[in-house]
Amino acid sequence: MNKVIKKYNSNMHRVFVYGTLKSGEPNNNVLQDRTRGTALLVGKAKTCLEYPLVIGTRYNIPFLLDAPGKGKRVIGELYDVDKKMLNTLDEFEDHPSWYTRSKIHVERMPDHESQIPSAVMKEEVCGYLLQQYKPYMFDRPCLSEYSTAGNHERPYDKVGDLGHESVEQNLIEFWEANRSEDEGIL
């Protein structure tokens, strides 16, 4: 289980996750795998600006489009990750080829386990944004929070179900399939 931390460690990188990497979601195991590095849950956060969080591709993947000021303020989770885990996330998100790790501003949301003061805490963190996308993606419903089991009627098709043992091989096949299909992003 994730540990809620109260103090930011300067040797760590703070990352905002909004989709299948969140707690309870299908790819959270990437953050839990200690052989890939260290990831410590800080708590929930919300983007300071609106972004389009949409579901796309035949795998029903949540994408945060790099279009600040459009969409909704997005709720996700903050993790402090070490350099090894940041490299793992870069590989998982295919940074910089598919997603781009960008600086975004978020507000931490109070929760019962942490001792966040009642004043809003804003901070600049890393987030993985999709910079190259088709215009029709703006026609998709924008979400404020993603859950695989949400009422969006587009359940996530876990890449791991392709029958391969390694995340890396799953991602290679996933990205190749999506780059070539008509509904692909690029």
PDB file of C-alpha atoms in Angstrom:
ATOM      1  CA  MET A   1       0.000   0.000   0.000  1.00  0.00           C
ATOM      2  CA  ASN A   2       1.147   3.547  -0.689  1.00  0.00           C
ATOM      3  CA  LYS A   3       2.597   5.572   2.124  1.00  0.00           C
ATOM      4  CA  VAL A   4       1.341   9.123   2.533  1.00  0.00           C
ATOM      5  CA  ILE A   5       4.280  11.420   3.118  1.00  0.00           C
ATOM      6  CA  LYS A   6       4.256  14.838   4.673  1.00  0.00           C
ATOM      7  CA  LYS A   7       7.586  16.327   3.684  1.00  0.00           C
ATOM      8  CA  TYR A   8       8.971  16.892   0.199  1.00  0.00           C
ATOM      9  CA  ASN A   9      12.391  15.317  -0.351  1.00  0.00           C
ATOM     10  CA  SER A  10      14.581  17.381  -2.700  1.00  0.00           C
ATOM     11  CA  ASN A  11      16.146  14.184  -4.126  1.00  0.00           C
ATOM     12  CA  MET A  12      12.739  13.192  -5.438  1.00  0.00           C
ATOM     13  CA  HIS A  13      10.709  14.406  -8.395  1.00  0.00           C
ATOM     14  CA  ARG A  14       7.050  15.239  -7.837  1.00  0.00           C
ATOM     15  CA  VAL A  15       4.802  13.780 -10.536  1.00  0.00           C
ATOM     16  CA  PHE A  16       1.065  14.246 -11.184  1.00  0.00           C
ATOM     17  CA  VAL A  17      -0.757  11.138 -12.448  1.00  0.00           C
ATOM     18  CA  TYR A  18      -4.357  11.327 -13.637  1.00  0.00           C
ATOM     19  CA  GLY A  19      -5.211   8.017 -15.322  1.00  0.00           C
ATOM     20  CA  THR A  20      -4.336   4.350 -15.145  1.00  0.00           C
ATOM     21  CA  LEU A  21      -1.292   4.963 -12.909  1.00  0.00           C
ATOM     22  CA  LYS A  22      -3.441   6.196  -9.997  1.00  0.00           C
ATOM     23  CA  SER A  23      -4.110   4.068  -6.916  1.00  0.00           C
ATOM     24  CA  GLY A  24      -6.592   1.302  -7.674  1.00  0.00           C
ATOM     25  CA  GLU A  25      -6.134   1.626 -11.431  1.00  0.00           C
ATOM     26  CA  PRO A  26      -4.729  -1.072 -13.744  1.00  0.00           C
ATOM     27  CA  ASN A  27      -1.208   0.342 -14.176  1.00  0.00           C
ATOM     28  CA  ASN A  28      -0.568   1.468 -10.596  1.00  0.00           C
ATOM     29  CA  ASN A  29       1.620  -1.640 -10.271  1.00  0.00           C
ATOM     30  CA  VAL A  30       4.276   0.261 -12.249  1.00  0.00           C
ATOM     31  CA  LEU A  31       4.570   2.737  -9.362  1.00  0.00           C
ATOM     32  CA  GLN A  32       4.474  -0.076  -6.795  1.00  0.00           C
ATOM     33  CA  ASP A  33       7.284  -2.118  -8.382  1.00  0.00           C
ATOM     34  CA  ARG A  34      10.333  -1.336  -6.197  1.00  0.00           C
ATOM     35  CA  THR A  35      12.663  -2.914  -8.784  1.00  0.00           C
ATOM     36  CA  ARG A  36      11.770   0.026 -11.034  1.00  0.00           C
ATOM     37  CA  GLY A  37      12.495   2.676  -8.391  1.00  0.00           C
ATOM     38  CA  THR A  38      10.747   4.391  -5.515  1.00  0.00           C
ATOM     39  CA  ALA A  39       7.350   6.081  -5.649  1.00  0.00           C
ATOM     40  CA  LEU A  40       5.687   7.553  -2.569  1.00  0.00           C
ATOM     41  CA  LEU A  41       2.100   8.763  -2.651  1.00  0.00           C
ATOM     42  CA  VAL A  42       1.837  12.389  -1.509  1.00  0.00           C
ATOM     43  CA  GLY A  43      -1.933  12.746  -1.936  1.00  0.00           C
ATOM     44  CA  LYS A  44      -4.617  14.036  -4.258  1.00  0.00           C
ATOM     45  CA  ALA A  45      -4.237  17.191  -6.318  1.00  0.00           C
ATOM     46  CA  LYS A  46      -6.133  19.209  -8.904  1.00  0.00           C
ATOM     47  CA  THR A  47      -4.667  21.109 -11.842  1.00  0.00           C
ATOM     48  CA  CYS A  48      -4.736  24.889 -11.414  1.00  0.00           C
ATOM     49  CA  LEU A  49      -5.721  25.309 -15.059  1.00  0.00           C
ATOM     50  CA  GLU A  50      -8.303  23.456 -17.096  1.00  0.00           C
ATOM     51  CA  TYR A  51      -7.047  20.693 -19.401  1.00  0.00           C
ATOM     52  CA  PRO A  52      -8.940  18.323 -21.693  1.00  0.00           C
ATOM     53  CA  LEU A  53      -8.826  14.867 -20.106  1.00  0.00           C
ATOM     54  CA  VAL A  54     -10.318  12.598 -22.756  1.00  0.00           C
ATOM     55  CA  ILE A  55     -10.504   8.885 -23.471  1.00  0.00           C
ATOM     56  CA  GLY A  56      -9.164   7.801 -26.843  1.00  0.00           C
ATOM     57  CA  THR A  57      -7.903   4.983 -29.055  1.00  0.00           C
ATOM     58  CA  ARG A  58      -9.319   1.495 -29.276  1.00  0.00           C
ATOM     59  CA  TYR A  59      -7.713   0.774 -25.879  1.00  0.00           C
ATOM     60  CA  ASN A  60      -9.744   3.550 -24.194  1.00  0.00           C
ATOM     61  CA  ILE A  61      -6.715   5.290 -22.729  1.00  0.00           C
ATOM     62  CA  PRO A  62      -7.061   8.530 -20.754  1.00  0.00           C
ATOM     63  CA  PHE A  63      -5.103  11.380 -22.353  1.00  0.00           C
ATOM     64  CA  LEU A  64      -4.361  14.783 -20.851  1.00  0.00           C
ATOM     65  CA  LEU A  65      -4.097  17.044 -23.886  1.00  0.00           C
ATOM     66  CA  ASP A  66      -1.581  19.873 -23.781  1.00  0.00           C
ATOM     67  CA  ALA A  67      -4.232  22.537 -24.218  1.00  0.00           C
ATOM     68  CA  PRO A  68      -4.286  24.551 -20.977  1.00  0.00           C
ATOM     69  CA  GLY A  69      -7.391  26.668 -20.496  1.00  0.00           C
ATOM     70  CA  LYS A  70      -9.668  24.160 -22.268  1.00  0.00           C
ATOM     71  CA  GLY A  71     -11.556  21.326 -20.628  1.00  0.00           C
ATOM     72  CA  LYS A  72     -11.813  20.983 -16.852  1.00  0.00           C
ATOM     73  CA  ARG A  73      -9.568  21.144 -13.825  1.00  0.00           C
ATOM     74  CA  VAL A  74      -8.299  17.594 -13.511  1.00  0.00           C
ATOM     75  CA  ILE A  75      -8.073  15.617 -10.281  1.00  0.00           C
ATOM     76  CA  GLY A  76      -5.234  13.144  -9.893  1.00  0.00           C
ATOM     77  CA  GLU A  77      -2.539  12.010  -7.498  1.00  0.00           C
ATOM     78  CA  LEU A  78       0.913  13.322  -6.645  1.00  0.00           C
ATOM     79  CA  TYR A  79       3.852  10.983  -6.193  1.00  0.00           C
ATOM     80  CA  ASP A  80       7.401  11.673  -5.144  1.00  0.00           C
ATOM     81  CA  VAL A  81       9.578   9.459  -7.332  1.00  0.00           C
ATOM     82  CA  ASP A  82      13.316   8.885  -7.446  1.00  0.00           C
ATOM     83  CA  LYS A  83      15.330   9.233 -10.643  1.00  0.00           C
ATOM     84  CA  LYS A  84      15.046   5.521 -11.426  1.00  0.00           C
ATOM     85  CA  MET A  85      11.234   5.621 -11.189  1.00  0.00           C
ATOM     86  CA  LEU A  86      11.138   8.856 -13.202  1.00  0.00           C
ATOM     87  CA  ASN A  87      13.058   7.025 -15.934  1.00  0.00           C
ATOM     88  CA  THR A  88      10.578   4.148 -15.634  1.00  0.00           C
ATOM     89  CA  LEU A  89       7.662   6.558 -16.048  1.00  0.00           C
ATOM     90  CA  ASP A  90       9.371   8.237 -19.006  1.00  0.00           C
ATOM     91  CA  GLU A  91       9.698   4.823 -20.632  1.00  0.00           C
ATOM     92  CA  PHE A  92       6.138   3.816 -19.720  1.00  0.00           C
ATOM     93  CA  GLU A  93       4.730   7.061 -21.169  1.00  0.00           C
ATOM     94  CA  ASP A  94       7.153   6.926 -24.121  1.00  0.00           C
ATOM     95  CA  HIS A  95       8.521  10.391 -23.288  1.00  0.00           C
ATOM     96  CA  PRO A  96       9.264  12.381 -25.384  1.00  0.00           C
ATOM     97  CA  SER A  97       7.959  10.502 -28.445  1.00  0.00           C
ATOM     98  CA  TRP A  98       4.357  10.029 -27.322  1.00  0.00           C
ATOM     99  CA  TYR A  99       3.760  12.008 -24.138  1.00  0.00           C
ATOM    100  CA  THR A 100       5.904  14.912 -23.038  1.00  0.00           C
ATOM    101  CA  ARG A 101       6.879  15.301 -19.407  1.00  0.00           C
ATOM    102  CA  SER A 102       5.937  18.920 -18.763  1.00  0.00           C
ATOM    103  CA  LYS A 103       5.743  21.265 -15.804  1.00  0.00           C
ATOM    104  CA  ILE A 104       2.193  21.946 -14.667  1.00  0.00           C
ATOM    105  CA  HIS A 105       0.732  23.725 -11.647  1.00  0.00           C
ATOM    106  CA  VAL A 106      -1.483  21.860  -9.224  1.00  0.00           C
ATOM    107  CA  GLU A 107      -3.245  22.498  -5.926  1.00  0.00           C
ATOM    108  CA  ARG A 108      -2.933  19.805  -3.307  1.00  0.00           C
ATOM    109  CA  MET A 109      -6.247  18.604  -1.981  1.00  0.00           C
ATOM    110  CA  PRO A 110      -6.639  17.931   1.733  1.00  0.00           C
ATOM    111  CA  ASP A 111      -7.261  14.371   2.788  1.00  0.00           C
ATOM    112  CA  HIS A 112      -7.767  12.636   6.080  1.00  0.00           C
ATOM    113  CA  GLU A 113      -4.385  10.863   6.184  1.00  0.00           C
ATOM    114  CA  SER A 114      -2.090  13.817   5.543  1.00  0.00           C
ATOM    115  CA  GLN A 115      -1.682  16.941   7.597  1.00  0.00           C
ATOM    116  CA  ILE A 116      -2.050  19.487   4.833  1.00  0.00           C
ATOM    117  CA  PRO A 117      -2.904  22.908   6.246  1.00  0.00           C
ATOM    118  CA  SER A 118      -6.308  24.289   5.370  1.00  0.00           C
ATOM    119  CA  ALA A 119      -4.691  26.866   3.086  1.00  0.00           C
ATOM    120  CA  VAL A 120      -4.388  25.705  -0.505  1.00  0.00           C
ATOM    121  CA  MET A 121      -0.904  24.491  -1.418  1.00  0.00           C
ATOM    122  CA  LYS A 122      -0.008  25.239  -5.032  1.00  0.00           C
ATOM    123  CA  GLU A 123       3.105  23.791  -6.606  1.00  0.00           C
ATOM    124  CA  GLU A 124       4.785  23.134  -9.912  1.00  0.00           C
ATOM    125  CA  VAL A 125       5.120  19.423 -10.691  1.00  0.00           C
ATOM    126  CA  CYS A 126       5.769  17.118 -13.642  1.00  0.00           C
ATOM    127  CA  GLY A 127       2.879  15.729 -15.651  1.00  0.00           C
ATOM    128  CA  TYR A 128       2.695  13.691 -18.847  1.00  0.00           C
ATOM    129  CA  LEU A 129       0.800  15.602 -21.534  1.00  0.00           C
ATOM    130  CA  LEU A 130      -0.110  14.608 -25.056  1.00  0.00           C
ATOM    131  CA  GLN A 131       1.164  17.377 -27.315  1.00  0.00           C
ATOM    132  CA  GLN A 132       0.399  15.837 -30.706  1.00  0.00           C
ATOM    133  CA  TYR A 133      -3.268  14.985 -31.066  1.00  0.00           C
ATOM    134  CA  LYS A 134      -6.001  15.084 -33.678  1.00  0.00           C
ATOM    135  CA  PRO A 135      -8.496  17.993 -33.502  1.00  0.00           C
ATOM    136  CA  TYR A 136     -11.446  15.583 -33.171  1.00  0.00           C
ATOM    137  CA  MET A 137     -10.221  14.697 -29.677  1.00  0.00           C
ATOM    138  CA  PHE A 138     -11.735  18.009 -28.516  1.00  0.00           C
ATOM    139  CA  ASP A 139     -15.121  16.590 -29.522  1.00  0.00           C
ATOM    140  CA  ARG A 140     -14.803  13.866 -26.889  1.00  0.00           C
ATOM    141  CA  PRO A 141     -16.263  14.432 -23.430  1.00  0.00           C
ATOM    142  CA  CYS A 142     -13.794  16.083 -21.048  1.00  0.00           C
ATOM    143  CA  LEU A 143     -13.488  14.466 -17.646  1.00  0.00           C
ATOM    144  CA  SER A 144     -12.504  16.106 -14.386  1.00  0.00           C
ATOM    145  CA  GLU A 145     -11.374  12.771 -12.929  1.00  0.00           C
ATOM    146  CA  TYR A 146     -10.621   9.427 -14.540  1.00  0.00           C
ATOM    147  CA  SER A 147     -11.498   6.004 -13.226  1.00  0.00           C
ATOM    148  CA  THR A 148     -11.352   2.814 -15.241  1.00  0.00           C
ATOM    149  CA  ALA A 149     -14.707   1.887 -13.722  1.00  0.00           C
ATOM    150  CA  GLY A 150     -16.178   5.353 -14.353  1.00  0.00           C
ATOM    151  CA  ASN A 151     -19.560   6.060 -15.942  1.00  0.00           C
ATOM    152  CA  HIS A 152     -17.941   7.061 -19.263  1.00  0.00           C
ATOM    153  CA  GLU A 153     -18.805   3.643 -20.794  1.00  0.00           C
ATOM    154  CA  ARG A 154     -15.298   3.304 -22.235  1.00  0.00           C
ATOM    155  CA  PRO A 155     -13.550   0.700 -20.051  1.00  0.00           C
ATOM    156  CA  TYR A 156      -9.780   0.620 -20.276  1.00  0.00           C
ATOM    157  CA  ASP A 157      -8.365  -2.290 -22.297  1.00  0.00           C
ATOM    158  CA  LYS A 158      -5.221  -3.106 -20.307  1.00  0.00           C
ATOM    159  CA  VAL A 159      -2.218  -3.324 -22.577  1.00  0.00           C
ATOM    160  CA  GLY A 160      -0.993  -6.254 -20.440  1.00  0.00           C
ATOM    161  CA  ASP A 161      -3.859  -8.322 -21.836  1.00  0.00           C
ATOM    162  CA  LEU A 162      -1.992  -8.606 -25.143  1.00  0.00           C
ATOM    163  CA  GLY A 163      -0.345 -11.755 -23.818  1.00  0.00           C
ATOM    164  CA  HIS A 164       3.206 -10.473 -23.337  1.00  0.00           C
ATOM    165  CA  GLU A 165       5.167 -10.704 -20.139  1.00  0.00           C
ATOM    166  CA  SER A 166       7.031  -7.401 -20.290  1.00  0.00           C
ATOM    167  CA  VAL A 167       5.581  -3.919 -20.000  1.00  0.00           C
ATOM    168  CA  GLU A 168       8.152  -2.729 -22.529  1.00  0.00           C
ATOM    169  CA  GLN A 169       6.963  -5.178 -25.217  1.00  0.00           C
ATOM    170  CA  ASN A 170       3.322  -4.319 -24.502  1.00  0.00           C
ATOM    171  CA  LEU A 171       4.048  -0.633 -24.958  1.00  0.00           C
ATOM    172  CA  ILE A 172       5.983  -1.146 -28.180  1.00  0.00           C
ATOM    173  CA  GLU A 173       3.068  -3.055 -29.702  1.00  0.00           C
ATOM    174  CA  PHE A 174       0.541  -0.626 -28.273  1.00  0.00           C
ATOM    175  CA  TRP A 175       2.229   2.490 -29.677  1.00  0.00           C
ATOM    176  CA  GLU A 176       2.882   0.887 -33.064  1.00  0.00           C
ATOM    177  CA  ALA A 177      -0.761  -0.189 -33.347  1.00  0.00           C
ATOM    178  CA  ASN A 178      -2.057   3.248 -32.389  1.00  0.00           C
ATOM    179  CA  ARG A 179       0.273   5.210 -34.644  1.00  0.00           C
ATOM    180  CA  SER A 180      -0.960   3.293 -37.658  1.00  0.00           C
ATOM    181  CA  GLU A 181      -4.705   3.113 -37.054  1.00  0.00           C
ATOM    182  CA  ASP A 182      -7.162   5.688 -38.398  1.00  0.00           C
ATOM    183  CA  GLU A 183      -8.177   6.752 -34.908  1.00  0.00           C
ATOM    184  CA  GLY A 184      -4.515   7.094 -33.907  1.00  0.00           C
ATOM    185  CA  ILE A 185      -3.256  10.237 -32.295  1.00  0.00           C
ATOM    186  CA  LEU A 186      -0.262  11.096 -34.453  1.00  0.00           C
TER     187      LEU A 186
END
